[in-house]
Short mmCIF file of C-alpha atoms in Angstrom, two decimals:
data_model
loop_
_atom_site.label_atom_id
_atom_site.label_comp_id
_atom_site.label_asym_id
_atom_site.label_seq_id
_atom_site.Cartn_x
_atom_site.Cartn_y
_atom_site.Cartn_z
CA MET A 76 99.98 109.56 64.83
CA ARG A 77 100.93 111.21 68.30
CA SER A 78 98.14 111.90 70.95
CA PHE A 79 98.53 115.20 73.22
CA LYS A 80 96.67 116.11 76.74
CA PRO A 81 96.12 120.13 77.72
CA ASP A 82 98.48 120.95 79.82
CA ARG A 83 98.00 120.29 83.91
CA HIS A 84 98.81 123.87 84.76
CA ALA A 85 96.75 125.11 83.41
CA LEU A 86 93.77 123.47 85.30
CA LEU A 87 95.49 124.75 88.16
CA THR A 88 96.14 128.21 86.93
CA LEU A 89 92.14 128.55 85.66
CA ARG A 90 90.87 127.43 88.97
CA LEU A 91 92.92 130.23 90.74
CA VAL A 92 91.66 132.86 88.75
CA ILE A 93 88.12 131.88 89.00
CA ALA A 94 89.30 132.06 92.46
CA ALA A 95 90.11 135.69 92.73
CA ALA A 96 87.66 136.84 90.51
CA SER A 97 85.07 135.37 92.65
CA VAL A 98 86.52 137.19 95.69
CA LEU A 99 86.65 140.43 93.32
CA LEU A 100 83.62 140.22 92.62
CA PHE A 101 82.40 139.54 96.37
CA CYS A 102 84.41 142.64 97.23
CA ALA A 103 82.59 144.43 94.57
CA VAL A 104 79.17 142.70 95.91
CA LYS A 105 80.06 143.81 99.22
CA MET A 106 80.74 147.89 98.89
CA TYR A 107 77.58 148.41 97.20
CA ILE A 108 74.80 146.35 98.64
CA SER A 109 74.81 146.90 102.59
CA LEU A 110 71.47 144.14 103.40
CA GLY A 111 72.93 141.42 105.32
CA ILE A 112 70.42 138.43 103.54
CA VAL A 113 71.11 139.72 99.71
CA LEU A 114 74.60 139.74 100.78
CA LEU A 115 74.81 136.32 101.36
CA ILE A 116 72.26 135.64 98.74
CA ILE A 117 74.80 136.58 96.69
CA GLY A 118 77.72 135.28 98.19
CA LEU A 119 76.18 131.51 98.44
CA ALA A 120 74.92 132.04 94.62
CA ILE A 121 79.02 133.23 93.94
CA LEU A 122 79.98 130.21 95.38
CA THR A 123 78.36 126.91 94.31
CA ILE A 124 79.16 128.94 90.67
CA ASP A 125 83.16 128.33 92.00
CA ILE A 126 83.15 125.43 93.20
CA PHE A 127 80.27 124.17 90.27
CA PHE A 128 83.65 125.50 87.56
CA ILE A 129 86.06 124.24 90.33
CA CYS A 130 85.40 121.05 90.96
CA ILE A 131 83.21 119.12 88.15
CA TYR A 132 83.48 121.20 85.22
CA LEU A 133 86.72 122.31 84.36
CA PRO A 134 88.36 118.74 85.89
CA LEU A 135 85.53 117.32 82.98
CA TYR A 136 86.38 119.62 80.44
CA PHE A 137 90.05 118.78 81.04
CA LYS A 138 89.58 114.97 80.67
CA ASN A 139 87.83 114.81 77.24
CA LEU A 140 90.46 117.35 75.84
CA SER A 141 93.15 115.92 73.42
CA TYR A 142 94.73 116.25 70.12
CA ASP A 143 96.01 113.77 67.55
CA THR A 144 98.11 114.72 64.75
CA THR A 145 99.14 112.11 61.77
CA GLU A 146 101.46 113.22 58.67
CA THR A 147 98.79 115.25 56.97
CA GLU A 148 95.76 116.58 59.52
CA ILE A 149 95.47 117.35 63.45
CA THR A 150 92.48 116.33 65.03
CA LYS A 151 90.42 117.75 68.10
CA HIS A 152 88.59 116.26 70.94
CA SER A 153 86.43 118.43 73.27
CA GLY A 154 83.56 118.63 75.58
CA VAL A 155 81.86 118.32 78.63
CA TYR A 156 78.28 117.41 78.19
CA PHE A 157 78.56 117.08 74.10
CA ILE A 158 81.26 115.55 72.38
CA SER A 159 82.89 116.84 68.97
CA HIS A 160 85.57 115.84 66.79
CA GLN A 161 86.77 118.49 64.66
CA SER A 162 89.87 117.74 62.27
CA VAL A 163 92.18 119.96 59.50
CA LEU A 164 94.57 119.39 57.32
CA TYR A 165 97.97 120.96 57.63
CA SER A 166 97.38 121.63 53.56
CA THR A 167 94.58 124.01 54.33
CA VAL A 168 95.81 125.84 56.99
CA GLN A 169 95.98 129.81 55.20
CA TYR A 170 97.62 131.48 58.80
CA THR A 171 98.21 130.50 62.18
CA THR A 172 98.18 132.48 65.12
CA VAL A 173 99.91 131.46 68.39
CA ILE A 174 98.80 133.08 72.07
CA THR A 175 101.22 132.51 74.70
CA THR A 176 101.31 134.10 78.52
CA PRO A 177 103.77 135.31 80.15
CA PHE A 178 105.32 132.91 82.46
CA SER A 179 103.40 130.69 79.98
CA GLN A 180 106.12 127.86 81.01
CA TYR A 181 104.19 127.61 84.27
CA THR A 182 100.72 128.67 83.78
CA GLY A 183 100.36 126.01 80.65
CA LEU A 184 98.75 128.62 78.21
CA ASN A 185 99.78 128.36 75.07
CA PHE A 186 97.03 128.77 72.44
CA ILE A 187 97.26 128.35 68.69
CA VAL A 188 94.66 129.42 66.25
CA PHE A 189 94.73 127.76 62.57
CA PHE A 190 92.50 129.81 60.16
CA VAL A 191 91.56 127.57 57.39
CA TYR A 192 88.57 128.27 54.62
CA GLY A 193 85.39 129.14 56.55
CA GLY A 194 86.65 128.61 60.14
CA GLN A 195 89.43 128.30 62.78
CA LEU A 196 90.79 125.47 65.02
CA ARG A 197 91.40 126.53 68.09
CA LEU A 198 93.99 124.79 69.90
CA LEU A 199 94.25 125.50 73.59
CA PHE A 200 95.98 124.81 76.89
CA LEU A 201 99.43 123.47 75.05
CA ASN A 202 102.26 122.85 76.41
CA GLN A 203 105.34 124.64 75.15
CA GLU A 204 106.91 121.85 73.72
CA ASP A 205 103.95 120.46 72.29
CA ALA A 206 102.86 123.53 70.81
CA LEU A 207 106.19 124.02 69.24
CA TYR A 208 105.65 120.08 67.31
CA ILE A 209 102.52 120.97 66.43
CA LEU A 210 103.92 124.43 64.68
CA ARG A 211 106.63 122.29 63.06
CA LYS A 212 104.40 120.14 61.68
CA THR A 213 102.28 122.78 59.92
CA GLY A 214 106.03 124.68 59.08
CA THR A 215 105.36 127.57 60.06
CA ALA A 216 107.96 127.27 62.43
CA GLU A 217 110.69 127.06 59.95
CA LYS A 218 108.72 130.38 58.25
CA GLU A 219 109.53 132.19 61.70
CA ALA A 220 112.68 130.62 62.15
CA GLU A 221 113.76 132.73 58.84
CA LYS A 222 112.13 136.35 59.76
#
């Protein structure tokens, strides 16, 4: 059995994206609202939500997110308030989608989605080497290499 944790670069990337989106949102609000007190309240609300996600929710989510692989199945453990465990047998995977972003080796934004009978299992924020290992276990990497 082998265990995987999410890529540590993904947490930093998400924090930067949330902070940039909040700054853009505040600038957009500032363009359309000229009342100082309303602008202050909206700014404090955006700042509070940012602090919650950047400092509390995302670190807890990344701490609890893990993947365990065996010879026959993969199990995802995730959640912040309610911990969930999802397992998929490799033999039940109908098809696989791999999502990568530009510079994904630096951002940690590599995703694998297993589509199985009646549902799907999303493996989020994987390191590139870990994603390739998991794809080899399912037999998908060999199929892609043949094409």
